[in-house]
Each structure stands twice: as C-alpha cells, then as structure tokens.
Coordinates of N, CA, C and O in Angstrom, one line a residue:
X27 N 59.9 107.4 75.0 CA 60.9 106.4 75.3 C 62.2 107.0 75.7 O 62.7 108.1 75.2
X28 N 62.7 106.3 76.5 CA 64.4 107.1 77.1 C 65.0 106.1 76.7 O 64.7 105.0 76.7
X29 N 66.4 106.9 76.4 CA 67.4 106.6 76.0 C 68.4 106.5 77.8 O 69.4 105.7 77.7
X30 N 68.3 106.8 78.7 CA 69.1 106.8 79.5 C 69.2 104.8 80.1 O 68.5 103.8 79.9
X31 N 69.9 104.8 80.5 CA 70.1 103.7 81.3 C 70.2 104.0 82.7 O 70.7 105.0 83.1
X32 N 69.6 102.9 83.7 CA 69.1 102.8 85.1 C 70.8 103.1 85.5 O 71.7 102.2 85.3
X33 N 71.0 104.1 86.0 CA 72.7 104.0 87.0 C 72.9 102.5 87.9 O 74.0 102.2 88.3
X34 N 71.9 101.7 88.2 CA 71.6 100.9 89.1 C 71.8 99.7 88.4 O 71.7 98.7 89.1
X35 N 72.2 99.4 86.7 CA 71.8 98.6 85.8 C 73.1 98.7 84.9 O 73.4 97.8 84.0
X36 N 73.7 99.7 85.1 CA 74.7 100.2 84.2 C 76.1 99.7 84.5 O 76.7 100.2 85.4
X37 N 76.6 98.6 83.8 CA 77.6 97.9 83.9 C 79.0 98.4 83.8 O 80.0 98.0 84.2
X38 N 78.8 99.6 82.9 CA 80.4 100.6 82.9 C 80.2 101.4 84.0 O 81.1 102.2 83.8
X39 N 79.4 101.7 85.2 CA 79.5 102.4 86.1 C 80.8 101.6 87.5 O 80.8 100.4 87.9
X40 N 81.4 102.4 87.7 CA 82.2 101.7 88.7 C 81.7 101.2 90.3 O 81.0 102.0 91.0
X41 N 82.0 100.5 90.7 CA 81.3 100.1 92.0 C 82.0 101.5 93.4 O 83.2 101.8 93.4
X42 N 81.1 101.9 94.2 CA 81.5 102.5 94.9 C 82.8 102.2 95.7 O 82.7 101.2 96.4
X43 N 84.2 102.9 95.7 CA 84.7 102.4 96.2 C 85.3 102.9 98.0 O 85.1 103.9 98.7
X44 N 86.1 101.8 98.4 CA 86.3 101.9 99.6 C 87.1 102.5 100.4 O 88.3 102.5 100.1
X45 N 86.7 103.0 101.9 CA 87.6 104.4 101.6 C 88.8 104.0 102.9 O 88.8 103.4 103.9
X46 N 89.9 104.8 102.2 CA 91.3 104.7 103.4 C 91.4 105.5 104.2 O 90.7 106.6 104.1
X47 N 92.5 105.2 105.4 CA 93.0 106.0 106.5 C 94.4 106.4 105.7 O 94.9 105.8 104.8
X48 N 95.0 107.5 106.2 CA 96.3 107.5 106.4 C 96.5 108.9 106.9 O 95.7 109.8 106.9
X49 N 97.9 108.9 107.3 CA 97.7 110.3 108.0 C 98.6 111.5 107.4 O 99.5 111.2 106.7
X50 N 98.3 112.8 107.7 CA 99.3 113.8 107.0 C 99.9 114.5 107.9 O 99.0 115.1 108.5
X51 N 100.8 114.6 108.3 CA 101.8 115.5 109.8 C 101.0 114.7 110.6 O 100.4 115.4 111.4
X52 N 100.7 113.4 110.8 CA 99.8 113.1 112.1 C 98.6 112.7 112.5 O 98.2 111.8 113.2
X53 N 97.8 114.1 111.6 CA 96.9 113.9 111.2 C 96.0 113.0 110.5 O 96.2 113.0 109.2
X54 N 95.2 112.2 110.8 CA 94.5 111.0 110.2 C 93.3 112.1 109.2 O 92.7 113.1 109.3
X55 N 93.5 111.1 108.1 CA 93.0 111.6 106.5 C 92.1 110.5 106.2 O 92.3 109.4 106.7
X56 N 91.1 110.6 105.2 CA 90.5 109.6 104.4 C 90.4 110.0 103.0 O 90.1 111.2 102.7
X57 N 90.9 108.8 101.8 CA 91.0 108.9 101.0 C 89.6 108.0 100.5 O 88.9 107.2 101.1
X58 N 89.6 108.3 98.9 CA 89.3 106.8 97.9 C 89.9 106.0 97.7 O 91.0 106.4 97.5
X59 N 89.9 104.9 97.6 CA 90.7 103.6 97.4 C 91.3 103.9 95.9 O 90.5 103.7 94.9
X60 N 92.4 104.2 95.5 CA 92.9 104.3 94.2 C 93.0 106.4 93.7 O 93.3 106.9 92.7
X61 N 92.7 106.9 94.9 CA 92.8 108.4 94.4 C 94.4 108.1 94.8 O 94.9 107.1 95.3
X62 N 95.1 109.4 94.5 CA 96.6 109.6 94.4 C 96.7 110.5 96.0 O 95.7 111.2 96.1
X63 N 97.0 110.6 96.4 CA 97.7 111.4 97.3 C 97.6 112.9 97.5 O 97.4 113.7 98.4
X64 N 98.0 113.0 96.0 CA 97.6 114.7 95.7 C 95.9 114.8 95.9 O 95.6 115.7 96.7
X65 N 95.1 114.3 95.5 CA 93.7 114.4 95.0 C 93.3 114.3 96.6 O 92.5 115.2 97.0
X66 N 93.6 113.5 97.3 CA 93.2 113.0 98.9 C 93.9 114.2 99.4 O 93.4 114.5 100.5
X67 N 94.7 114.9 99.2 CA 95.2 116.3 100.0 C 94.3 117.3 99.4 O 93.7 118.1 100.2
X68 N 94.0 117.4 98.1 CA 93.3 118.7 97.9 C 91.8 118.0 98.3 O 91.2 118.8 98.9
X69 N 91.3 117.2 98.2 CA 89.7 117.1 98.7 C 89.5 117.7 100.2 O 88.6 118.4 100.5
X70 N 90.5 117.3 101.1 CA 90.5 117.8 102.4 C 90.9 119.2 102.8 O 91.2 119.6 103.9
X71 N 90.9 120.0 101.5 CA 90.6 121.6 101.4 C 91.8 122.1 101.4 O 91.6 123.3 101.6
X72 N 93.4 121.6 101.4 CA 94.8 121.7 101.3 C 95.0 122.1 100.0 O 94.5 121.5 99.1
X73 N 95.6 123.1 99.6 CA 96.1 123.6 98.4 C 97.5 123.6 98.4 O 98.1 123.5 97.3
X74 N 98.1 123.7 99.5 CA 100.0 123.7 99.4 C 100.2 123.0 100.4 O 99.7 123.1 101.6
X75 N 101.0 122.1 100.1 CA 102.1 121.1 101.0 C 103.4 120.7 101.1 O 104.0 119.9 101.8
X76 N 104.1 121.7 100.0 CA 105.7 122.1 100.2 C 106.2 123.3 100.2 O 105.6 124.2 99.6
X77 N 107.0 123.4 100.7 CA 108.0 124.9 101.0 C 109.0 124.7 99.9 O 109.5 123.6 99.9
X78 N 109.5 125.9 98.7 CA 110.6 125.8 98.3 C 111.4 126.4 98.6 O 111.2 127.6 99.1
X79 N 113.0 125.7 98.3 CA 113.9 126.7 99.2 C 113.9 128.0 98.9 O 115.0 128.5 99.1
X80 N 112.9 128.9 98.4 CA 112.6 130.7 98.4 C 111.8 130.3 99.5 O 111.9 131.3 100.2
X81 N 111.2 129.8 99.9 CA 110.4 129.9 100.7 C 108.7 130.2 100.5 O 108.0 130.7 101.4
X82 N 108.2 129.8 99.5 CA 107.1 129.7 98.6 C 106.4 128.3 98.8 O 107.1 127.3 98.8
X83 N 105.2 128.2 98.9 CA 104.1 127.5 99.1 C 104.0 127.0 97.6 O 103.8 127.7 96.6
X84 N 104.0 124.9 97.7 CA 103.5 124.4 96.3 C 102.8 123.3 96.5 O 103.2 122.5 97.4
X85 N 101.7 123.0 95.8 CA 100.5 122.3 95.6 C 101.2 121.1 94.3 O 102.2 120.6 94.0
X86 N 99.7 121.1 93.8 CA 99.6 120.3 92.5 C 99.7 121.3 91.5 O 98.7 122.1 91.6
X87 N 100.5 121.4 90.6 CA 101.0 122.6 89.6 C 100.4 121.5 88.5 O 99.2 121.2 88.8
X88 N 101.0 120.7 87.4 CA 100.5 120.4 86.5 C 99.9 118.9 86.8 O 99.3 118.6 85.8
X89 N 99.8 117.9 87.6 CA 99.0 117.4 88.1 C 99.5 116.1 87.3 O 99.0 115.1 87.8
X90 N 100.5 115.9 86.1 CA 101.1 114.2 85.5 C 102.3 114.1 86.1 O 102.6 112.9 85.9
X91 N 103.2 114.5 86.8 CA 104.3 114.1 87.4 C 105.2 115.0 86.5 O 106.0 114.1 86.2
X92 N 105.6 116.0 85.9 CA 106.6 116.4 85.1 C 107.3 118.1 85.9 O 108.4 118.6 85.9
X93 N 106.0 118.4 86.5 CA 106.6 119.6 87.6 C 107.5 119.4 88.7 O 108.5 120.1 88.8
X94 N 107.2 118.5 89.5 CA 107.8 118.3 91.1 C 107.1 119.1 92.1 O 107.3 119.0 93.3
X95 N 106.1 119.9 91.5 CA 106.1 120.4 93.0 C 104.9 120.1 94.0 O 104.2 120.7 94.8
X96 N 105.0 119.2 93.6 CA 103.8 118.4 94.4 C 104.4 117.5 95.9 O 103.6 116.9 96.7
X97 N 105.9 117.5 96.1 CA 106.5 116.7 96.1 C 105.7 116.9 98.1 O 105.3 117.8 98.7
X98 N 105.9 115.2 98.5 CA 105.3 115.3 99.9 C 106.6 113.8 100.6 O 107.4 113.1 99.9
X99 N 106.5 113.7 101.6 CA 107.5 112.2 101.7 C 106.9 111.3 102.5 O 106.9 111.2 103.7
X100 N 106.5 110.5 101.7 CA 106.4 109.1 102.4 C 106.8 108.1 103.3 O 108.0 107.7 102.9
X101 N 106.4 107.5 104.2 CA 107.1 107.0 105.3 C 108.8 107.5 105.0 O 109.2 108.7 104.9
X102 N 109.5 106.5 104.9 CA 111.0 108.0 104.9 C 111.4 107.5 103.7 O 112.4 106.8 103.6
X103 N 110.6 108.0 102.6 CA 110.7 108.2 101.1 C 110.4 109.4 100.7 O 109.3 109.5 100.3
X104 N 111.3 110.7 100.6 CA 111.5 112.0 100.4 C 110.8 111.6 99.2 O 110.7 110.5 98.8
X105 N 110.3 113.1 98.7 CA 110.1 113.5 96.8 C 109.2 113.2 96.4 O 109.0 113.5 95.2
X106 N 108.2 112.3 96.9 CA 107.4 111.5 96.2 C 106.7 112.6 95.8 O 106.4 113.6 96.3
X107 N 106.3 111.9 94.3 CA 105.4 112.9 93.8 C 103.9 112.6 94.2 O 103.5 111.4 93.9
X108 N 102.9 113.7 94.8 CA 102.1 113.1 95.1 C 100.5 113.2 94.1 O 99.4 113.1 94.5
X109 N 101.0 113.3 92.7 CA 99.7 113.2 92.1 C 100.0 112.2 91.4 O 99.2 111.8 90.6
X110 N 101.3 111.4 91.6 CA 101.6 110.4 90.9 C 101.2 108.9 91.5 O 100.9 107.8 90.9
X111 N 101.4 109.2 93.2 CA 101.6 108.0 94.0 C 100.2 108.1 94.7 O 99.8 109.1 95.4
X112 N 99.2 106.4 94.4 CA 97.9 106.0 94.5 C 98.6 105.8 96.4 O 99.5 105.1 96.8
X113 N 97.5 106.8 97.2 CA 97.3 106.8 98.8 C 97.1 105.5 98.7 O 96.5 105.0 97.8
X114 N 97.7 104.7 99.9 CA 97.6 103.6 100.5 C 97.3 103.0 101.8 O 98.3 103.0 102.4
X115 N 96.4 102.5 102.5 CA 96.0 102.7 104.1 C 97.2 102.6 104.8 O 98.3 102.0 104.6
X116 N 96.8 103.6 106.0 CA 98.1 103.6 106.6 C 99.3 104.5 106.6 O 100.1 104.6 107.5
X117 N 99.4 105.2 105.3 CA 100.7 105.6 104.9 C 100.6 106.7 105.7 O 99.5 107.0 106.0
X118 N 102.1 107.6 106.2 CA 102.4 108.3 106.9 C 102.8 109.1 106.0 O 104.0 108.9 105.6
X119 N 102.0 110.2 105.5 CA 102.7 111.8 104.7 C 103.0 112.4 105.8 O 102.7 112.3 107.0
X120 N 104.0 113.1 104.9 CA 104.7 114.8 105.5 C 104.6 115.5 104.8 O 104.9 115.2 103.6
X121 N 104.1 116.8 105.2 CA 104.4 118.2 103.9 C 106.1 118.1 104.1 O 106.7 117.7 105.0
X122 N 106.5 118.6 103.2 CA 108.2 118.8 102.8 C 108.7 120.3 102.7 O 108.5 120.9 101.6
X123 N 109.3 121.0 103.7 CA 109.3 122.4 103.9 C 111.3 122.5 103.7 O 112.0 122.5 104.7
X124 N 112.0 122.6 102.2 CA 112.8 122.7 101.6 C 113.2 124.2 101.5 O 113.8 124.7 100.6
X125 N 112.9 124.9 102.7 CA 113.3 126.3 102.6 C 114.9 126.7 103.6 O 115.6 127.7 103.5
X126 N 114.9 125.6 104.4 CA 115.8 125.1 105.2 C 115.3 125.9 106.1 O 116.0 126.9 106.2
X127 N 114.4 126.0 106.7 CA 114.2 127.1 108.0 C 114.0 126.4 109.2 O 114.4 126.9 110.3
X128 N 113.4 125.0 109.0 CA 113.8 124.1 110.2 C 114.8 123.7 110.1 O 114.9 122.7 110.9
X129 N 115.9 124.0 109.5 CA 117.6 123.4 110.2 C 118.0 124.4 110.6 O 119.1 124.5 111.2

C-alpha cells in the first residue's frame, strides 16, 4: 500500500504558473508569474547586475532585502531591490553600474 499521493490529485500542489515577458538592457526575458526579479535574472544564468562605485560586480548577496546589492532600476525607479520586487509583464530592468565610469 502507498502512502504517496497522485501529484495529479494533490490539492496543496500549486497550479502551474504563467509565464512573463520583460526585458533587461533591452533584452526580452521570461519569468514565473510571481518569481522576484532577482530569481528571473539568476535563472537566465546572470550572477551580477550591479557595478559598485569600486567598481565590483554584485548579484543577490543575502537574498531578504537587508544587503542592497542586488539593487537593479526599474522603469525610472533606481535601487529597486531585486530579490524583493515580484517581476511584472512588461517591466523595463537595467543593470545599475554605480562606478561612475559612464559619466
């Protein structure tokens, strides 16, 4: 006798969900409906998407919003943190290069 339940039958299983556009530098991206920003940049094999002003390469460091350096900007909403902020269709990321080397 099994103890498993059919995945097909299993009412705490989440329904597949549906997937977004949006783009990063331009770039058209697809996310999960409800993944964060950060999680939809590192699936797509991205490990760093900010410059600090040393000039250092930063990702998702501690992954709840208390580091910053995740930070990416949203349509023209600088800082956003992006393991904090659920991807939305459509949205227009930028990596954020705070090294000043493009001024």
């Amino acid at each position: 006798m099994s103890y498993m339940v059919d995945p097909a039958a299993d009412g705490a299983r989440p329904a597949q969900p549906d997937t977004v556009t949006f783009t990063l530098d331009g770039h058209p991206m697809a996310a999960l409906e409800g993944q964060t920003i950060a999680g939809a940049i590192l699936g797509s094999g991205h490990t760093a998407w900010r410059t600090t002003t040393a000039g250092e390469p930063r990702g998702v460091f501690c992954g709840i919003g208390v580091c910053f350096d995740c930070l990416v900007t949203v349509g023209d909403a600088r800082d956003v943190r992006a393991c904090m902020r659920r991807v939305c269709a459509g949205d227009e990321v930028r990596t954020q290069d705070d090294s000043g080397a493009g001024e």
